[in-house]
Short mmCIF file of C-alpha atoms in Angstrom, two decimals:
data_model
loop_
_atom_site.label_atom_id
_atom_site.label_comp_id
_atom_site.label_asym_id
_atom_site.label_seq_id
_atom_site.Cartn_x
_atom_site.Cartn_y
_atom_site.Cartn_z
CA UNK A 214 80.86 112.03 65.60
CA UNK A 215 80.38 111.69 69.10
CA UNK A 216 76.63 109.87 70.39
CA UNK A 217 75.38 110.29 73.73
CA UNK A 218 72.09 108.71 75.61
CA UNK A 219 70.00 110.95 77.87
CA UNK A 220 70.74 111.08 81.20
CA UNK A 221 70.21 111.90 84.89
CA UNK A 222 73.04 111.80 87.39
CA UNK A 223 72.31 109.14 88.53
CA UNK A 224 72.66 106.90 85.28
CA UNK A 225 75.63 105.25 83.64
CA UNK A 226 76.58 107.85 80.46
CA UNK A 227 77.10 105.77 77.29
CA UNK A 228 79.02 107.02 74.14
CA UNK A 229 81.00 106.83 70.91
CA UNK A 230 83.82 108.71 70.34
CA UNK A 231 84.93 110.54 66.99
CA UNK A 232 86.65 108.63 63.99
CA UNK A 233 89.97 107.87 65.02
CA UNK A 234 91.41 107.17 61.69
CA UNK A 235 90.26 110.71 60.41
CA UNK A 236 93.01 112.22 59.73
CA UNK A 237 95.52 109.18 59.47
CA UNK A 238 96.80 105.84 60.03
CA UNK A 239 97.77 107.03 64.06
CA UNK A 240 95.92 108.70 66.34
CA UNK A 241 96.30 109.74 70.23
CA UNK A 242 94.06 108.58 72.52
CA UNK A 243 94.05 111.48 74.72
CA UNK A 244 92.68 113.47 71.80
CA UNK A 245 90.28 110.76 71.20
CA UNK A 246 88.56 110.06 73.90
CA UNK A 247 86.64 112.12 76.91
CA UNK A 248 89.21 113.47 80.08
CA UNK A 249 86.43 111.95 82.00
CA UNK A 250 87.22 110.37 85.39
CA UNK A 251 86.00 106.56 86.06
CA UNK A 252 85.24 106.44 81.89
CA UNK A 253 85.96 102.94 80.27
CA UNK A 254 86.10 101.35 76.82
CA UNK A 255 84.03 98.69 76.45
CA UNK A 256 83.96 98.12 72.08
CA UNK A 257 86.19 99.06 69.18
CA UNK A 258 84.44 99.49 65.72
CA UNK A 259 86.05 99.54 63.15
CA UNK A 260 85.61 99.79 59.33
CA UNK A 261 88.65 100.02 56.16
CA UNK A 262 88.71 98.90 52.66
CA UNK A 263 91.29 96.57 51.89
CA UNK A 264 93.13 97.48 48.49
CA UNK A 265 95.59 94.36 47.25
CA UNK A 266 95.72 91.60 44.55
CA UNK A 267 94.17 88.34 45.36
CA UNK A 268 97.18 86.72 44.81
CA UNK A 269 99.80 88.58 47.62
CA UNK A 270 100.09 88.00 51.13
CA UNK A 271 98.46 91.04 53.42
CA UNK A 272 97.69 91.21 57.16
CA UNK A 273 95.97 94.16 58.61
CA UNK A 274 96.19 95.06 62.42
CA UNK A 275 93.94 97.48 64.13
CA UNK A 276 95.85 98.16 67.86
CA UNK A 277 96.59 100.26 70.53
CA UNK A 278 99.63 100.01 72.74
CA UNK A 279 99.20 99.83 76.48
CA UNK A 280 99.95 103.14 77.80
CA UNK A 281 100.99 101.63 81.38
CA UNK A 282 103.10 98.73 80.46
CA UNK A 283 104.60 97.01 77.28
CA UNK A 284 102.84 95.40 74.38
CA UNK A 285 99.02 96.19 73.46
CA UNK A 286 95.88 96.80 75.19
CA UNK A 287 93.86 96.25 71.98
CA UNK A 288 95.19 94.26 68.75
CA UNK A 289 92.58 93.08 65.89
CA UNK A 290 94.32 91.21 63.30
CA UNK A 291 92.93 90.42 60.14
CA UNK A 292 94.30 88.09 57.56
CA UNK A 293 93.72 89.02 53.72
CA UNK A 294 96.43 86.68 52.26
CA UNK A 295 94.95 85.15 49.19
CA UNK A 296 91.72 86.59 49.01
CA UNK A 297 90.70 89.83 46.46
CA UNK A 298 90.38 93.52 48.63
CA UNK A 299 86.92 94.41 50.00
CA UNK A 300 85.52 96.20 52.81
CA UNK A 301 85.42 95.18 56.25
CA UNK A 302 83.29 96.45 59.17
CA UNK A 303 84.01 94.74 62.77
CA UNK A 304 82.70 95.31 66.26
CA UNK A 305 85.27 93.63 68.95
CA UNK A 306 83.78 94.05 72.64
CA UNK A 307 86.21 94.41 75.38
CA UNK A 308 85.88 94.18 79.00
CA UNK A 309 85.78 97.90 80.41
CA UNK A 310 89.26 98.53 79.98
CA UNK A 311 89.92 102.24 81.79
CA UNK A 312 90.54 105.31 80.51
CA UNK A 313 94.07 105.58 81.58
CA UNK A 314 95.47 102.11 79.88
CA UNK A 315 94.39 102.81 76.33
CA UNK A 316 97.75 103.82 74.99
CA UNK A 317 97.84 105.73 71.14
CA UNK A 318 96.21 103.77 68.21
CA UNK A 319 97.22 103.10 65.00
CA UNK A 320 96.46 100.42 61.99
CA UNK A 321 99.54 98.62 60.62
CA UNK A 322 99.83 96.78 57.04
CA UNK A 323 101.66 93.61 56.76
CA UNK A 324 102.33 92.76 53.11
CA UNK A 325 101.46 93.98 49.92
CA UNK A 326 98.56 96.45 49.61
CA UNK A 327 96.79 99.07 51.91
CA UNK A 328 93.65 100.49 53.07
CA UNK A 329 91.46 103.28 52.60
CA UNK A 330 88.64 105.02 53.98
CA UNK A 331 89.62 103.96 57.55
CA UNK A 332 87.36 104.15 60.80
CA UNK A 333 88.20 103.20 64.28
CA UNK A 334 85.04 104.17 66.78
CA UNK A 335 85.62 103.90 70.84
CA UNK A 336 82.34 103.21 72.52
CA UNK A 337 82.60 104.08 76.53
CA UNK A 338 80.68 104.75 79.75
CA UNK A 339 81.28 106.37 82.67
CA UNK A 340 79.23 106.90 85.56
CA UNK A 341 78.97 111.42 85.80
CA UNK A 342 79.14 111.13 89.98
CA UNK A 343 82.54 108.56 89.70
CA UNK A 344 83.67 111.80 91.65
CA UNK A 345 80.37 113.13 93.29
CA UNK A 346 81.45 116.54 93.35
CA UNK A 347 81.38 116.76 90.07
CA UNK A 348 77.77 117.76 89.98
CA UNK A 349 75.69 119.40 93.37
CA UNK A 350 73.06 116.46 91.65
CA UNK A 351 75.24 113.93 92.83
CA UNK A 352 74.43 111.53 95.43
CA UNK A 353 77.05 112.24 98.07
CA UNK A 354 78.01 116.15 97.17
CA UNK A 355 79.26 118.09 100.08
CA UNK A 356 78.50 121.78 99.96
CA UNK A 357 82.82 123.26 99.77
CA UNK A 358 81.35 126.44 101.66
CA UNK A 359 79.48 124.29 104.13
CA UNK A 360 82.77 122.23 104.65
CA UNK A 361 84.89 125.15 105.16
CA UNK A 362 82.59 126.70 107.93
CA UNK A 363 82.30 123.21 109.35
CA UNK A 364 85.77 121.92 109.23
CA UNK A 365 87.38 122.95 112.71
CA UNK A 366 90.45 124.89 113.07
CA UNK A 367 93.58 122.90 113.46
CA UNK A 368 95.64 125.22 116.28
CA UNK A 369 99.13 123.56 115.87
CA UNK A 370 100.23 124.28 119.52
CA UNK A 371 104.14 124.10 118.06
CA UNK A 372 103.41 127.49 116.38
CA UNK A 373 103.16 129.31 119.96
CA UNK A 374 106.35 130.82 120.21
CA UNK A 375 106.98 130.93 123.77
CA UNK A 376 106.10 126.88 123.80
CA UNK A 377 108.44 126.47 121.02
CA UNK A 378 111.54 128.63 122.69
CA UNK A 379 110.73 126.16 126.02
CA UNK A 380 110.84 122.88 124.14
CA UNK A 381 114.08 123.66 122.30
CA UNK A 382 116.02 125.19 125.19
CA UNK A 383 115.00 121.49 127.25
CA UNK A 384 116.14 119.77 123.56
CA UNK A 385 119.50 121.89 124.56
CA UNK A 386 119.74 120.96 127.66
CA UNK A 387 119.02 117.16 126.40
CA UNK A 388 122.14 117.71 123.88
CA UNK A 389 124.17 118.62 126.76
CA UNK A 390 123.40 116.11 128.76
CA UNK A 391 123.91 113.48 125.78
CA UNK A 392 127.05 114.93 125.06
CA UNK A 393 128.12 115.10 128.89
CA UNK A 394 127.26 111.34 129.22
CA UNK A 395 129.08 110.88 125.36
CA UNK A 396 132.24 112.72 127.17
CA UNK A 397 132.31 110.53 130.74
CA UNK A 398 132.00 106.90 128.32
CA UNK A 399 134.68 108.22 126.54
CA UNK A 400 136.76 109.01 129.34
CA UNK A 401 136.28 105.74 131.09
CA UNK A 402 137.00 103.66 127.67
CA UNK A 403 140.01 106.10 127.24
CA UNK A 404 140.82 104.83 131.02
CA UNK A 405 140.25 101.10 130.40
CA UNK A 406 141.86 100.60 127.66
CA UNK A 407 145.13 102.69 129.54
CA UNK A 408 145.08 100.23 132.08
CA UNK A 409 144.42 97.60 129.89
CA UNK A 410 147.62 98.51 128.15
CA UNK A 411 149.46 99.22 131.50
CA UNK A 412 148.71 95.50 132.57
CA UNK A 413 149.75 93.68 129.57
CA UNK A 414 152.79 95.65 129.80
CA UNK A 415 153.51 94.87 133.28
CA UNK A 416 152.78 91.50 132.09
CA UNK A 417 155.40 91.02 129.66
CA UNK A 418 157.83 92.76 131.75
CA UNK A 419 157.45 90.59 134.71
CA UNK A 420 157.10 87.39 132.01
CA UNK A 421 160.46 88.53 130.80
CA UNK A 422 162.43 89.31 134.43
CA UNK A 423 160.93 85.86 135.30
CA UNK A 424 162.95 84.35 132.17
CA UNK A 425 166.07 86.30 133.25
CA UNK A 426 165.81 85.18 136.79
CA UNK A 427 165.17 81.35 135.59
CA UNK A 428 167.52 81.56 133.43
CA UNK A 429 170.09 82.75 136.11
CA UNK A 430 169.03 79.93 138.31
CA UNK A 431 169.51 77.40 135.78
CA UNK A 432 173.00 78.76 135.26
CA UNK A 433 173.67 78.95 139.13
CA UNK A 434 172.39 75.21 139.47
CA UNK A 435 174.40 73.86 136.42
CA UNK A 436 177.71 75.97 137.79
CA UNK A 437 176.64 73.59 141.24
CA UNK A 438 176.44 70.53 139.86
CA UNK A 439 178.91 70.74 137.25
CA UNK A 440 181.37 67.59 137.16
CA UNK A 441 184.15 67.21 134.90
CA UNK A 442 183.14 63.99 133.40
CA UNK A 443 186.94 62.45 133.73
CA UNK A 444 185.60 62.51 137.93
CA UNK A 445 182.85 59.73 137.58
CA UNK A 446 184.29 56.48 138.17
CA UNK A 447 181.97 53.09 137.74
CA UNK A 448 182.28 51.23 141.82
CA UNK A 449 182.24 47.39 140.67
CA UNK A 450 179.69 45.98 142.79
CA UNK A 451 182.08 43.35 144.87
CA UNK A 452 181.66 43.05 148.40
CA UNK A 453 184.26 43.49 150.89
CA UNK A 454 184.71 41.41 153.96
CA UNK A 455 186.04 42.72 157.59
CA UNK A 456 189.26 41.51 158.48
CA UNK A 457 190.52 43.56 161.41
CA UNK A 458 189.62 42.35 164.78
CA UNK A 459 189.95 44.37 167.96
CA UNK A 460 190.74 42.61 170.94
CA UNK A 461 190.40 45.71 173.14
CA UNK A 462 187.45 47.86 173.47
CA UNK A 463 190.01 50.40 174.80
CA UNK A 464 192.96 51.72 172.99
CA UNK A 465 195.94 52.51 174.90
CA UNK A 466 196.71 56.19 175.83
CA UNK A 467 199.61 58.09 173.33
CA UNK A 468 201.97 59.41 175.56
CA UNK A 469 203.98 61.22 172.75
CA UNK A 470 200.63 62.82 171.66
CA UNK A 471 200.38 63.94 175.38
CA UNK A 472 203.97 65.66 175.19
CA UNK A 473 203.14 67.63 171.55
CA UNK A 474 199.57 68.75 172.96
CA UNK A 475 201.35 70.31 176.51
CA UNK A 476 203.99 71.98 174.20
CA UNK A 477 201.67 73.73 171.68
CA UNK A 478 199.86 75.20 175.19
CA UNK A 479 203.28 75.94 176.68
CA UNK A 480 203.68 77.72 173.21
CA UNK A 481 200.76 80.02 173.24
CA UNK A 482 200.65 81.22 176.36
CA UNK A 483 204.37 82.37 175.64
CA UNK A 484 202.72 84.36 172.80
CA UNK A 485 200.22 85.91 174.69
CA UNK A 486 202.01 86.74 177.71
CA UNK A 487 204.63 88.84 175.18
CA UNK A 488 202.33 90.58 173.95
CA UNK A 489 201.37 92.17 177.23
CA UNK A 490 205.43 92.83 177.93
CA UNK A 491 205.62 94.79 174.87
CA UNK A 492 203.18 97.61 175.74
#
C-alpha cells in the first residue's frame, strides 16, 4: 500500500512504499520504491512472526545490501535464542539515506525456525522540484520553447569551408617547414658526428705514428750509446805526479823531417806534371 500527504510543489512529498516481503523473503528495491529523483529513505518498518521452540537458538536479520559499495546499507538484527516465537513489529529510523544506495532487501534466518506473515515498509520523501523542470509549478522552471528561441546560435567559424581549406594548407606549409628544419638537424648531427669520427680517427692514427716514431728513436739512441759492457773499465782514483821537466821553451828544428816533407812535394808535382805529358 503506498500513503501519500497532500501537497503543493513547493512542499516536501512524504510516503510509504508497498510491502516488501509480499511475495517473498527478497525483494528489489528498484521495484520497491519510487524512480523519483532527490527521494530518500528515512524509516524501515517492519513486522514477522517468529515460528521456533523456546528452547533453540534463532537470529532474524532484516537488511539490505549497499548497492554502491560492499556490506549493508540497512541490517536489523533480532535475537530470539531462548525465548518462545511471537510477533514482532519495529520501526528503525535512518538518516535520509538516497535513493540510489539502497541495494535489494531480503530477511535472513539464523538457526532453527522461521517466520511468517512478513512486512518490510520504506517510508521516504522527496522534494517534487529536486529537478524544477519537473513541473511548470516549480520554482525555477524555464519555459524549453522560450530557451530555444532565446539561446543564441553558436556559428562555429571552423565549419566555413573556405576558412577551413586556408588553415590547413598554412598547417601544410607548417609540416613542411617542421620537416625542413627536422631534415637540416639531421644533416648537421649526421655531419658532427662524421667529423667527430674523422678526428678520433686521426687521433689514434697520429697517437700510433707517434709510438712508431718514439719507438724508432729509442732504438736509434740505444744503437748510439750502446757499449759492450767488457769496454767499461773502473779508473782507480790515484793521482799522478809530473815528472818531465823542459828546460827549453823551444824545441830544436828536425832536419830529417825537413828532408821527408821536401820529397813528398818533389813527389807530387812529378805526378801532376805527368799527367799533363800524357794528353
Amino acid at each position: 500500500m503506498l500513503a501519500c500527504s497532500s501537497y503543493s510543489y513547493s512542499e516536501e512529498v512524504f510516503g510509504t512504499s508497498q510491502n516488501a516481503a509480499q511475495t517473498g523473503l527478497n525483494w528489489v528495491m528498484t521495484n520497491v520504491l519510487p524512480q523519483q529523483a532527490g527521494l530518500t529513505v528515512n524509516s524501515v518498518i517492519y513486522r514477522y512472526t517468529a515460528v521456533k521452540d523456546p528452547a533453540t537458538g534463532m537470529i532474524v536479520y532484516v537488511q539490505n545490501e549497499n548497492a554502491q559499495g560492499p556490506g549493508y546499507i540497512f541490517r536489523s538484527v533480532d535475537d530470539w535464542s531462548g525465548l518462545p516465537g511471537n510477533t514482532i513489529n519495529k520501526v528503525v529510523s535512518v538518516a535520509n539515506i538516497p535513493r540510489e544506495l539502497w541495494g535489494d532487501g531480503s530477511i535472513e534466518v539464523d538457526g532453527q525456525g522461521f517466520v511468517t506473515d512478513a512486512s518490510v515498509v520504506y517510508g521516504y520523501q522527496y522534494d517534487p522540484c529536486f529537478d524544477p523542470q519537473t513541473s511548470p509549478d516549480c520554482p525555477g522552471y524555464k519555459d524549453p520553447f522560450l530557451m530555444e528561441l532565446m539561446e543564441p546560435e553558436i556559428v562555429d567559424p571552423l565549419d566555413d569551408d573556405l576558412l577551413q581549406k586556408e588553415l590547413d594548407r598554412k598547417a601544410a606549409l607548417r609540416d613542411e617547414d617542421q620537416e625542413e628544419r627536422d631534415r637540416k638537424s639531421a644533416k648537421k648531427d649526421s655531419e658532427k658526428k662524421e667529423k667527430e669520427s674523422l678526428e678520433q680517427m686521426l687521433g689514434i692514427v697520429n697517437e700510433t705514428l707517434l709510438a712508431a716514431e718514439a719507438q724508432a728513436l729509442a732504438a736509434e739512441l740505444l744503437a748510439m750509446n750502446f757499449i759492450p759492457q767488457a769496454y767499461y773499465t773502473t779508473i782507480p782514483d790515484t793521482k799522478y805526479e809530473e815528472t818531465v821537466i823542459l828546460k827549453d821553451t823551444q824545441l830544436p828544428k828536425n832536419p830529417r823531417s825537413q828532408r821527408l816533407g821536401l820529397a813528398q812535394q818533389l813527389l807530387h808535382e812529378e805526378l801532376v806534371n805527368s799527367q799533363y805529358e800524357k794528353k
